[in-house]
């Protein structure tokens, strides 16, 4: 599982793998930069009534996001997926069925990714962007190599918190304070779209980041770096 250890404020955390180790597999967990750049990413397993509001806030701040979708989300919310694409956001791959990558055989790993992308094209008319987030951050060198071989950039994260339990939300103040404490240049925060706390906090979080001099960037900029 992907893991982080924050050791120095304002610096990227120490992760399971280094920037250099991940680069061999066209994978990232943050951008190795001193510039105050941030890449907002959202994992979407299902819709909980908040994604439209999240998109409204991103539009207000002219902030591109990346939404990692499973097939169920695309089946259930094709119009929201189309809106993501129309408004200039990355729509990335989170596998068809949220499988554990290391425990899945290589043929099935490829199918989980390619079938999800094919379904999105059929259901929405839009291509899925070739960015991949492993479900639960579960990975191995084998699965990283597979995603690289089929043309994907793997995107982990450098900031995360317990926001995915809808019955035990941390509260908007917690989210705001977490960003203030752990933000760093080149950050890739993991944000779950089902979180009431995230939705309530997002406008303030982005406003505070702007005041701190941060600029919002698309993962397509990260890919070029």
PDB file of N, CA and C in Angstrom, residues 60-159:
ATOM      1  N   UNK A  60     -15.040  28.391 -10.188  1.00  0.00           N
ATOM      2  CA  UNK A  60     -14.875  29.709  -9.557  1.00  0.00           C
ATOM      3  C   UNK A  60     -13.404  30.087  -9.431  1.00  0.00           C
ATOM      4  N   UNK A  61     -12.570  29.124  -9.107  1.00  0.00           N
ATOM      5  CA  UNK A  61     -11.145  29.388  -8.895  1.00  0.00           C
ATOM      6  C   UNK A  61     -10.296  29.118 -10.141  1.00  0.00           C
ATOM      7  N   UNK A  62     -10.970  28.777 -11.237  1.00  0.00           N
ATOM      8  CA  UNK A  62     -10.248  28.432 -12.476  1.00  0.00           C
ATOM      9  C   UNK A  62      -9.176  27.366 -12.197  1.00  0.00           C
ATOM     10  N   UNK A  63      -9.569  26.375 -11.409  1.00  0.00           N
ATOM     11  CA  UNK A  63      -8.646  25.330 -10.965  1.00  0.00           C
ATOM     12  C   UNK A  63      -8.965  24.021 -11.686  1.00  0.00           C
ATOM     13  N   UNK A  64      -8.026  23.513 -12.484  1.00  0.00           N
ATOM     14  CA  UNK A  64      -8.259  22.206 -13.103  1.00  0.00           C
ATOM     15  C   UNK A  64      -8.143  21.095 -12.072  1.00  0.00           C
ATOM     16  N   UNK A  65      -8.968  20.089 -12.214  1.00  0.00           N
ATOM     17  CA  UNK A  65      -8.898  18.938 -11.334  1.00  0.00           C
ATOM     18  C   UNK A  65      -8.696  17.670 -12.139  1.00  0.00           C
ATOM     19  N   UNK A  66      -8.447  16.586 -11.429  1.00  0.00           N
ATOM     20  CA  UNK A  66      -8.375  15.261 -12.050  1.00  0.00           C
ATOM     21  C   UNK A  66      -9.307  14.351 -11.262  1.00  0.00           C
ATOM     22  N   UNK A  67     -10.240  13.719 -11.968  1.00  0.00           N
ATOM     23  CA  UNK A  67     -11.221  12.840 -11.344  1.00  0.00           C
ATOM     24  C   UNK A  67     -10.948  11.410 -11.794  1.00  0.00           C
ATOM     25  N   UNK A  68     -10.651  10.539 -10.834  1.00  0.00           N
ATOM     26  CA  UNK A  68     -10.355   9.137 -11.136  1.00  0.00           C
ATOM     27  C   UNK A  68     -11.626   8.318 -10.913  1.00  0.00           C
ATOM     28  N   UNK A  69     -12.115   7.702 -11.999  1.00  0.00           N
ATOM     29  CA  UNK A  69     -13.431   7.085 -11.999  1.00  0.00           C
ATOM     30  C   UNK A  69     -13.369   5.576 -12.197  1.00  0.00           C
ATOM     31  N   UNK A  70     -14.231   4.874 -11.474  1.00  0.00           N
ATOM     32  CA  UNK A  70     -14.525   3.477 -11.750  1.00  0.00           C
ATOM     33  C   UNK A  70     -15.721   3.408 -12.715  1.00  0.00           C
ATOM     34  N   UNK A  71     -15.916   2.237 -13.292  1.00  0.00           N
ATOM     35  CA  UNK A  71     -16.984   2.085 -14.285  1.00  0.00           C
ATOM     36  C   UNK A  71     -18.355   2.399 -13.689  1.00  0.00           C
ATOM     37  N   UNK A  72     -18.601   1.962 -12.462  1.00  0.00           N
ATOM     38  CA  UNK A  72     -19.906   2.201 -11.855  1.00  0.00           C
ATOM     39  C   UNK A  72     -20.242   3.687 -11.850  1.00  0.00           C
ATOM     40  N   UNK A  73     -19.245   4.530 -11.577  1.00  0.00           N
ATOM     41  CA  UNK A  73     -19.504   5.963 -11.541  1.00  0.00           C
ATOM     42  C   UNK A  73     -19.919   6.463 -12.926  1.00  0.00           C
ATOM     43  N   UNK A  74     -19.252   5.993 -13.941  1.00  0.00           N
ATOM     44  CA  UNK A  74     -19.574   6.420 -15.308  1.00  0.00           C
ATOM     45  C   UNK A  74     -20.969   5.948 -15.699  1.00  0.00           C
ATOM     46  N   UNK A  75     -21.296   4.712 -15.321  1.00  0.00           N
ATOM     47  CA  UNK A  75     -22.632   4.181 -15.600  1.00  0.00           C
ATOM     48  C   UNK A  75     -23.707   5.014 -14.929  1.00  0.00           C
ATOM     49  N   UNK A  76     -23.447   5.401 -13.698  1.00  0.00           N
ATOM     50  CA  UNK A  76     -24.445   6.074 -12.873  1.00  0.00           C
ATOM     51  C   UNK A  76     -24.565   7.565 -13.179  1.00  0.00           C
ATOM     52  N   UNK A  77     -23.457   8.195 -13.585  1.00  0.00           N
ATOM     53  CA  UNK A  77     -23.415   9.662 -13.703  1.00  0.00           C
ATOM     54  C   UNK A  77     -22.782  10.119 -15.028  1.00  0.00           C
ATOM     55  N   UNK A  78     -23.283   9.657 -16.161  1.00  0.00           N
ATOM     56  CA  UNK A  78     -22.639  10.055 -17.424  1.00  0.00           C
ATOM     57  C   UNK A  78     -22.657  11.559 -17.667  1.00  0.00           C
ATOM     58  N   UNK A  79     -23.706  12.245 -17.209  1.00  0.00           N
ATOM     59  CA  UNK A  79     -23.767  13.688 -17.449  1.00  0.00           C
ATOM     60  C   UNK A  79     -22.739  14.438 -16.619  1.00  0.00           C
ATOM     61  N   UNK A  80     -22.506  14.003 -15.385  1.00  0.00           N
ATOM     62  CA  UNK A  80     -21.455  14.629 -14.585  1.00  0.00           C
ATOM     63  C   UNK A  80     -20.083  14.375 -15.195  1.00  0.00           C
ATOM     64  N   UNK A  81     -19.883  13.179 -15.729  1.00  0.00           N
ATOM     65  CA  UNK A  81     -18.604  12.864 -16.373  1.00  0.00           C
ATOM     66  C   UNK A  81     -18.407  13.761 -17.594  1.00  0.00           C
ATOM     67  N   UNK A  82     -19.451  13.941 -18.373  1.00  0.00           N
ATOM     68  CA  UNK A  82     -19.356  14.845 -19.535  1.00  0.00           C
ATOM     69  C   UNK A  82     -19.043  16.261 -19.080  1.00  0.00           C
ATOM     70  N   UNK A  83     -19.638  16.691 -17.973  1.00  0.00           N
ATOM     71  CA  UNK A  83     -19.356  18.038 -17.469  1.00  0.00           C
ATOM     72  C   UNK A  83     -17.888  18.170 -17.077  1.00  0.00           C
ATOM     73  N   UNK A  84     -17.342  17.151 -16.417  1.00  0.00           N
ATOM     74  CA  UNK A  84     -15.925  17.187 -16.062  1.00  0.00           C
ATOM     75  C   UNK A  84     -15.065  17.464 -17.292  1.00  0.00           C
ATOM     76  N   UNK A  85     -15.347  16.733 -18.366  1.00  0.00           N
ATOM     77  CA  UNK A  85     -14.553  16.889 -19.588  1.00  0.00           C
ATOM     78  C   UNK A  85     -14.802  18.249 -20.248  1.00  0.00           C
ATOM     79  N   UNK A  86     -16.054  18.660 -20.311  1.00  0.00           N
ATOM     80  CA  UNK A  86     -16.386  19.938 -20.956  1.00  0.00           C
ATOM     81  C   UNK A  86     -15.721  21.106 -20.247  1.00  0.00           C
ATOM     82  N   UNK A  87     -15.547  20.990 -18.926  1.00  0.00           N
ATOM     83  CA  UNK A  87     -14.970  22.087 -18.155  1.00  0.00           C
ATOM     84  C   UNK A  87     -13.457  21.971 -18.015  1.00  0.00           C
ATOM     85  N   UNK A  88     -12.865  21.062 -18.782  1.00  0.00           N
ATOM     86  CA  UNK A  88     -11.410  21.031 -18.905  1.00  0.00           C
ATOM     87  C   UNK A  88     -10.672  20.201 -17.883  1.00  0.00           C
ATOM     88  N   UNK A  89     -11.383  19.342 -17.170  1.00  0.00           N
ATOM     89  CA  UNK A  89     -10.729  18.518 -16.160  1.00  0.00           C
ATOM     90  C   UNK A  89     -10.223  17.202 -16.761  1.00  0.00           C
ATOM     91  N   UNK A  90      -9.218  16.647 -16.111  1.00  0.00           N
ATOM     92  CA  UNK A  90      -8.743  15.303 -16.432  1.00  0.00           C
ATOM     93  C   UNK A  90      -9.758  14.299 -15.879  1.00  0.00           C
ATOM     94  N   UNK A  91     -10.120  13.308 -16.682  1.00  0.00           N
ATOM     95  CA  UNK A  91     -10.893  12.167 -16.184  1.00  0.00           C
ATOM     96  C   UNK A  91     -10.008  10.938 -16.330  1.00  0.00           C
ATOM     97  N   UNK A  92      -9.532  10.441 -15.190  1.00  0.00           N
ATOM     98  CA  UNK A  92      -8.574   9.353 -15.191  1.00  0.00           C
ATOM     99  C   UNK A  92      -9.206   8.023 -14.820  1.00  0.00           C
ATOM    100  N   UNK A  93      -8.391   7.001 -14.849  1.00  0.00           N
ATOM    101  CA  UNK A  93      -8.819   5.609 -14.717  1.00  0.00           C
ATOM    102  C   UNK A  93      -8.558   5.108 -13.296  1.00  0.00           C
ATOM    103  N   UNK A  94      -9.572   4.468 -12.717  1.00  0.00           N
ATOM    104  CA  UNK A  94      -9.474   3.929 -11.357  1.00  0.00           C
ATOM    105  C   UNK A  94      -9.848   2.440 -11.347  1.00  0.00           C
ATOM    106  N   UNK A  95      -9.737   1.804 -12.516  1.00  0.00           N
ATOM    107  CA  UNK A  95     -10.148   0.425 -12.832  1.00  0.00           C
ATOM    108  C   UNK A  95     -11.674   0.324 -12.935  1.00  0.00           C
ATOM    109  N   UNK A  96     -12.137  -0.715 -13.613  1.00  0.00           N
ATOM    110  CA  UNK A  96     -13.579  -0.926 -13.748  1.00  0.00           C
ATOM    111  C   UNK A  96     -14.235  -1.251 -12.416  1.00  0.00           C
ATOM    112  N   UNK A  97     -13.593  -2.116 -11.608  1.00  0.00           N
ATOM    113  CA  UNK A  97     -14.257  -2.669 -10.433  1.00  0.00           C
ATOM    114  C   UNK A  97     -13.482  -2.449  -9.134  1.00  0.00           C
ATOM    115  N   UNK A  98     -12.590  -1.460  -9.095  1.00  0.00           N
ATOM    116  CA  UNK A  98     -11.856  -1.118  -7.872  1.00  0.00           C
ATOM    117  C   UNK A  98     -11.129  -2.344  -7.313  1.00  0.00           C
ATOM    118  N   UNK A  99     -10.373  -3.007  -8.175  1.00  0.00           N
ATOM    119  CA  UNK A  99      -9.698  -4.250  -7.796  1.00  0.00           C
ATOM    120  C   UNK A  99      -8.399  -3.965  -7.043  1.00  0.00           C
ATOM    121  N   UNK A 100      -7.938  -4.958  -6.297  1.00  0.00           N
ATOM    122  CA  UNK A 100      -6.612  -4.910  -5.678  1.00  0.00           C
ATOM    123  C   UNK A 100      -5.592  -5.285  -6.737  1.00  0.00           C
ATOM    124  N   UNK A 101      -4.804  -4.327  -7.166  1.00  0.00           N
ATOM    125  CA  UNK A 101      -3.900  -4.549  -8.293  1.00  0.00           C
ATOM    126  C   UNK A 101      -2.898  -5.684  -8.059  1.00  0.00           C
ATOM    127  N   UNK A 102      -2.168  -5.715  -6.932  1.00  0.00           N
ATOM    128  CA  UNK A 102      -1.141  -6.758  -6.766  1.00  0.00           C
ATOM    129  C   UNK A 102      -1.714  -8.173  -6.722  1.00  0.00           C
ATOM    130  N   UNK A 103      -2.984  -8.313  -6.320  1.00  0.00           N
ATOM    131  CA  UNK A 103      -3.579  -9.640  -6.214  1.00  0.00           C
ATOM    132  C   UNK A 103      -4.296 -10.076  -7.489  1.00  0.00           C
ATOM    133  N   UNK A 104      -4.246  -9.242  -8.514  1.00  0.00           N
ATOM    134  CA  UNK A 104      -4.947  -9.516  -9.768  1.00  0.00           C
ATOM    135  C   UNK A 104      -3.928  -9.916 -10.827  1.00  0.00           C
ATOM    136  N   UNK A 105      -4.246 -10.965 -11.606  1.00  0.00           N
ATOM    137  CA  UNK A 105      -3.278 -11.419 -12.609  1.00  0.00           C
ATOM    138  C   UNK A 105      -3.120 -10.380 -13.710  1.00  0.00           C
ATOM    139  N   UNK A 106      -2.023 -10.464 -14.429  1.00  0.00           N
ATOM    140  CA  UNK A 106      -1.627  -9.411 -15.361  1.00  0.00           C
ATOM    141  C   UNK A 106      -2.660  -9.183 -16.455  1.00  0.00           C
ATOM    142  N   UNK A 107      -3.227 -10.249 -16.979  1.00  0.00           N
ATOM    143  CA  UNK A 107      -4.240 -10.101 -18.031  1.00  0.00           C
ATOM    144  C   UNK A 107      -5.446  -9.335 -17.507  1.00  0.00           C
ATOM    145  N   UNK A 108      -5.885  -9.672 -16.298  1.00  0.00           N
ATOM    146  CA  UNK A 108      -7.052  -9.009 -15.719  1.00  0.00           C
ATOM    147  C   UNK A 108      -6.751  -7.556 -15.368  1.00  0.00           C
ATOM    148  N   UNK A 109      -5.535  -7.264 -14.921  1.00  0.00           N
ATOM    149  CA  UNK A 109      -5.154  -5.871 -14.652  1.00  0.00           C
ATOM    150  C   UNK A 109      -5.321  -5.029 -15.905  1.00  0.00           C
ATOM    151  N   UNK A 110      -4.802  -5.537 -17.015  1.00  0.00           N
ATOM    152  CA  UNK A 110      -4.933  -4.803 -18.279  1.00  0.00           C
ATOM    153  C   UNK A 110      -6.394  -4.614 -18.658  1.00  0.00           C
ATOM    154  N   UNK A 111      -7.182  -5.674 -18.485  1.00  0.00           N
ATOM    155  CA  UNK A 111      -8.603  -5.590 -18.824  1.00  0.00           C
ATOM    156  C   UNK A 111      -9.335  -4.571 -17.962  1.00  0.00           C
ATOM    157  N   UNK A 112      -9.034  -4.551 -16.663  1.00  0.00           N
ATOM    158  CA  UNK A 112      -9.696  -3.621 -15.757  1.00  0.00           C
ATOM    159  C   UNK A 112      -9.479  -2.164 -16.188  1.00  0.00           C
ATOM    160  N   UNK A 113      -8.309  -1.895 -16.717  1.00  0.00           N
ATOM    161  CA  UNK A 113      -7.993  -0.527 -17.139  1.00  0.00           C
ATOM    162  C   UNK A 113      -8.556  -0.235 -18.527  1.00  0.00           C
ATOM    163  N   UNK A 114      -8.290  -1.120 -19.471  1.00  0.00           N
ATOM    164  CA  UNK A 114      -8.716  -0.846 -20.853  1.00  0.00           C
ATOM    165  C   UNK A 114     -10.236  -0.926 -20.997  1.00  0.00           C
ATOM    166  N   UNK A 115     -10.880  -1.862 -20.302  1.00  0.00           N
ATOM    167  CA  UNK A 115     -12.341  -1.955 -20.398  1.00  0.00           C
ATOM    168  C   UNK A 115     -13.019  -0.718 -19.823  1.00  0.00           C
ATOM    169  N   UNK A 116     -12.458  -0.180 -18.745  1.00  0.00           N
ATOM    170  CA  UNK A 116     -13.009   1.037 -18.159  1.00  0.00           C
ATOM    171  C   UNK A 116     -12.916   2.200 -19.138  1.00  0.00           C
ATOM    172  N   UNK A 117     -11.762   2.336 -19.780  1.00  0.00           N
ATOM    173  CA  UNK A 117     -11.574   3.411 -20.757  1.00  0.00           C
ATOM    174  C   UNK A 117     -12.507   3.240 -21.947  1.00  0.00           C
ATOM    175  N   UNK A 118     -12.643   2.014 -22.419  1.00  0.00           N
ATOM    176  CA  UNK A 118     -13.528   1.759 -23.559  1.00  0.00           C
ATOM    177  C   UNK A 118     -14.976   2.072 -23.216  1.00  0.00           C
ATOM    178  N   UNK A 119     -15.377   1.706 -22.000  1.00  0.00           N
ATOM    179  CA  UNK A 119     -16.755   1.982 -21.599  1.00  0.00           C
ATOM    180  C   UNK A 119     -17.015   3.483 -21.523  1.00  0.00           C
ATOM    181  N   UNK A 120     -16.065   4.244 -20.995  1.00  0.00           N
ATOM    182  CA  UNK A 120     -16.267   5.689 -20.918  1.00  0.00           C
ATOM    183  C   UNK A 120     -16.491   6.289 -22.301  1.00  0.00           C
ATOM    184  N   UNK A 121     -15.719   5.859 -23.274  1.00  0.00           N
ATOM    185  CA  UNK A 121     -15.874   6.362 -24.634  1.00  0.00           C
ATOM    186  C   UNK A 121     -17.269   6.035 -25.170  1.00  0.00           C
ATOM    187  N   UNK A 122     -17.718   4.809 -24.923  1.00  0.00           N
ATOM    188  CA  UNK A 122     -19.040   4.395 -25.398  1.00  0.00           C
ATOM    189  C   UNK A 122     -20.149   5.183 -24.706  1.00  0.00           C
ATOM    190  N   UNK A 123     -20.012   5.390 -23.405  1.00  0.00           N
ATOM    191  CA  UNK A 123     -21.094   5.982 -22.611  1.00  0.00           C
ATOM    192  C   UNK A 123     -21.168   7.498 -22.725  1.00  0.00           C
ATOM    193  N   UNK A 124     -20.032   8.147 -22.952  1.00  0.00           N
ATOM    194  CA  UNK A 124     -20.005   9.616 -22.906  1.00  0.00           C
ATOM    195  C   UNK A 124     -19.539  10.262 -24.203  1.00  0.00           C
ATOM    196  N   UNK A 125     -18.887   9.493 -25.059  1.00  0.00           N
ATOM    197  CA  UNK A 125     -18.310  10.066 -26.271  1.00  0.00           C
ATOM    198  C   UNK A 125     -16.942  10.686 -26.049  1.00  0.00           C
ATOM    199  N   UNK A 126     -16.478  10.709 -24.807  1.00  0.00           N
ATOM    200  CA  UNK A 126     -15.173  11.289 -24.485  1.00  0.00           C
ATOM    201  C   UNK A 126     -14.149  10.194 -24.211  1.00  0.00           C
ATOM    202  N   UNK A 127     -12.920  10.463 -24.611  1.00  0.00           N
ATOM    203  CA  UNK A 127     -11.824   9.569 -24.273  1.00  0.00           C
ATOM    204  C   UNK A 127     -11.458   9.731 -22.798  1.00  0.00           C
ATOM    205  N   UNK A 128     -11.121   8.637 -22.159  1.00  0.00           N
ATOM    206  CA  UNK A 128     -10.570   8.705 -20.804  1.00  0.00           C
ATOM    207  C   UNK A 128      -9.101   9.121 -20.894  1.00  0.00           C
ATOM    208  N   UNK A 129      -8.710  10.077 -20.070  1.00  0.00           N
ATOM    209  CA  UNK A 129      -7.313  10.526 -20.080  1.00  0.00           C
ATOM    210  C   UNK A 129      -6.420   9.429 -19.517  1.00  0.00           C
ATOM    211  N   UNK A 130      -5.201   9.353 -20.021  1.00  0.00           N
ATOM    212  CA  UNK A 130      -4.323   8.236 -19.678  1.00  0.00           C
ATOM    213  C   UNK A 130      -3.518   8.490 -18.406  1.00  0.00           C
ATOM    214  N   UNK A 131      -4.284   8.723 -17.351  1.00  0.00           N
ATOM    215  CA  UNK A 131      -3.739   8.815 -16.002  1.00  0.00           C
ATOM    216  C   UNK A 131      -4.454   7.766 -15.159  1.00  0.00           C
ATOM    217  N   UNK A 132      -3.695   7.106 -14.293  1.00  0.00           N
ATOM    218  CA  UNK A 132      -4.240   5.982 -13.533  1.00  0.00           C
ATOM    219  C   UNK A 132      -3.931   6.125 -12.058  1.00  0.00           C
ATOM    220  N   UNK A 133      -4.924   5.874 -11.230  1.00  0.00           N
ATOM    221  CA  UNK A 133      -4.703   5.802  -9.788  1.00  0.00           C
ATOM    222  C   UNK A 133      -5.069   4.407  -9.298  1.00  0.00           C
ATOM    223  N   UNK A 134      -4.121   3.685  -8.707  1.00  0.00           N
ATOM    224  CA  UNK A 134      -4.420   2.346  -8.203  1.00  0.00           C
ATOM    225  C   UNK A 134      -5.413   2.409  -7.047  1.00  0.00           C
ATOM    226  N   UNK A 135      -6.464   1.615  -7.085  1.00  0.00           N
ATOM    227  CA  UNK A 135      -7.403   1.594  -5.966  1.00  0.00           C
ATOM    228  C   UNK A 135      -6.700   1.330  -4.636  1.00  0.00           C
ATOM    229  N   UNK A 136      -7.024   2.150  -3.635  1.00  0.00           N
ATOM    230  CA  UNK A 136      -6.454   2.080  -2.285  1.00  0.00           C
ATOM    231  C   UNK A 136      -4.938   2.261  -2.271  1.00  0.00           C
ATOM    232  N   UNK A 137      -4.359   2.693  -3.383  1.00  0.00           N
ATOM    233  CA  UNK A 137      -2.904   2.843  -3.450  1.00  0.00           C
ATOM    234  C   UNK A 137      -2.163   1.526  -3.423  1.00  0.00           C
ATOM    235  N   UNK A 138      -2.832   0.430  -3.759  1.00  0.00           N
ATOM    236  CA  UNK A 138      -2.208  -0.894  -3.740  1.00  0.00           C
ATOM    237  C   UNK A 138      -1.498  -1.136  -5.069  1.00  0.00           C
ATOM    238  N   UNK A 139      -0.227  -1.505  -5.003  1.00  0.00           N
ATOM    239  CA  UNK A 139       0.572  -1.611  -6.222  1.00  0.00           C
ATOM    240  C   UNK A 139       1.732  -2.570  -6.012  1.00  0.00           C
ATOM    241  N   UNK A 140       2.361  -2.931  -7.108  1.00  0.00           N
ATOM    242  CA  UNK A 140       3.635  -3.656  -7.087  1.00  0.00           C
ATOM    243  C   UNK A 140       4.426  -3.182  -8.297  1.00  0.00           C
ATOM    244  N   UNK A 141       5.688  -3.553  -8.357  1.00  0.00           N
ATOM    245  CA  UNK A 141       6.474  -3.182  -9.538  1.00  0.00           C
ATOM    246  C   UNK A 141       5.862  -3.786 -10.803  1.00  0.00           C
ATOM    247  N   UNK A 142       5.294  -4.977 -10.672  1.00  0.00           N
ATOM    248  CA  UNK A 142       4.643  -5.616 -11.831  1.00  0.00           C
ATOM    249  C   UNK A 142       3.472  -4.771 -12.340  1.00  0.00           C
ATOM    250  N   UNK A 143       2.625  -4.315 -11.430  1.00  0.00           N
ATOM    251  CA  UNK A 143       1.457  -3.561 -11.889  1.00  0.00           C
ATOM    252  C   UNK A 143       1.857  -2.175 -12.396  1.00  0.00           C
ATOM    253  N   UNK A 144       2.874  -1.574 -11.792  1.00  0.00           N
ATOM    254  CA  UNK A 144       3.360  -0.294 -12.316  1.00  0.00           C
ATOM    255  C   UNK A 144       3.886  -0.456 -13.743  1.00  0.00           C
ATOM    256  N   UNK A 145       4.570  -1.560 -14.000  1.00  0.00           N
ATOM    257  CA  UNK A 145       5.096  -1.809 -15.345  1.00  0.00           C
ATOM    258  C   UNK A 145       3.962  -2.018 -16.347  1.00  0.00           C
ATOM    259  N   UNK A 146       2.911  -2.721 -15.929  1.00  0.00           N
ATOM    260  CA  UNK A 146       1.775  -2.946 -16.829  1.00  0.00           C
ATOM    261  C   UNK A 146       1.115  -1.628 -17.210  1.00  0.00           C
ATOM    262  N   UNK A 147       0.851  -0.781 -16.228  1.00  0.00           N
ATOM    263  CA  UNK A 147       0.186   0.483 -16.550  1.00  0.00           C
ATOM    264  C   UNK A 147       1.075   1.356 -17.430  1.00  0.00           C
ATOM    265  N   UNK A 148       2.364   1.314 -17.210  1.00  0.00           N
ATOM    266  CA  UNK A 148       3.270   2.051 -18.093  1.00  0.00           C
ATOM    267  C   UNK A 148       3.219   1.482 -19.508  1.00  0.00           C
ATOM    268  N   UNK A 149       3.226   0.151 -19.619  1.00  0.00           N
ATOM    269  CA  UNK A 149       3.263  -0.493 -20.932  1.00  0.00           C
ATOM    270  C   UNK A 149       2.026  -0.192 -21.764  1.00  0.00           C
ATOM    271  N   UNK A 150       0.872   0.027 -21.102  1.00  0.00           N
ATOM    272  CA  UNK A 150      -0.336   0.330 -21.880  1.00  0.00           C
ATOM    273  C   UNK A 150      -0.579   1.842 -21.983  1.00  0.00           C
ATOM    274  N   UNK A 151       0.451   2.615 -21.637  1.00  0.00           N
ATOM    275  CA  UNK A 151       0.431   4.032 -21.960  1.00  0.00           C
ATOM    276  C   UNK A 151      -0.117   4.959 -20.895  1.00  0.00           C
ATOM    277  N   UNK A 152      -0.151   4.507 -19.648  1.00  0.00           N
ATOM    278  CA  UNK A 152      -0.702   5.324 -18.572  1.00  0.00           C
ATOM    279  C   UNK A 152       0.394   5.892 -17.675  1.00  0.00           C
ATOM    280  N   UNK A 153       0.121   7.068 -17.140  1.00  0.00           N
ATOM    281  CA  UNK A 153       0.901   7.653 -16.055  1.00  0.00           C
ATOM    282  C   UNK A 153       0.194   7.304 -14.745  1.00  0.00           C
ATOM    283  N   UNK A 154       0.911   6.682 -13.819  1.00  0.00           N
ATOM    284  CA  UNK A 154       0.333   6.354 -12.517  1.00  0.00           C
ATOM    285  C   UNK A 154       0.518   7.537 -11.569  1.00  0.00           C
ATOM    286  N   UNK A 155      -0.569   7.904 -10.888  1.00  0.00           N
ATOM    287  CA  UNK A 155      -0.555   9.064 -10.000  1.00  0.00           C
ATOM    288  C   UNK A 155      -0.971   8.624  -8.599  1.00  0.00           C
ATOM    289  N   UNK A 156      -0.011   8.627  -7.670  1.00  0.00           N
ATOM    290  CA  UNK A 156      -0.314   8.394  -6.264  1.00  0.00           C
ATOM    291  C   UNK A 156      -0.677   9.749  -5.643  1.00  0.00           C
ATOM    292  N   UNK A 157      -0.284  10.013  -4.419  1.00  0.00           N
ATOM    293  CA  UNK A 157      -0.626  11.278  -3.767  1.00  0.00           C
ATOM    294  C   UNK A 157       0.394  11.591  -2.687  1.00  0.00           C
ATOM    295  N   UNK A 158       0.463  12.894  -2.340  1.00  0.00           N
ATOM    296  CA  UNK A 158       1.385  13.325  -1.285  1.00  0.00           C
ATOM    297  C   UNK A 158       0.653  13.919  -0.091  1.00  0.00           C
ATOM    298  N   UNK A 159      -0.681  13.964  -0.159  1.00  0.00           N
ATOM    299  CA  UNK A 159      -1.502  14.422   0.956  1.00  0.00           C
ATOM    300  C   UNK A 159      -2.787  13.615   0.963  1.00  0.00           C
TER     301      UNK A 159
END
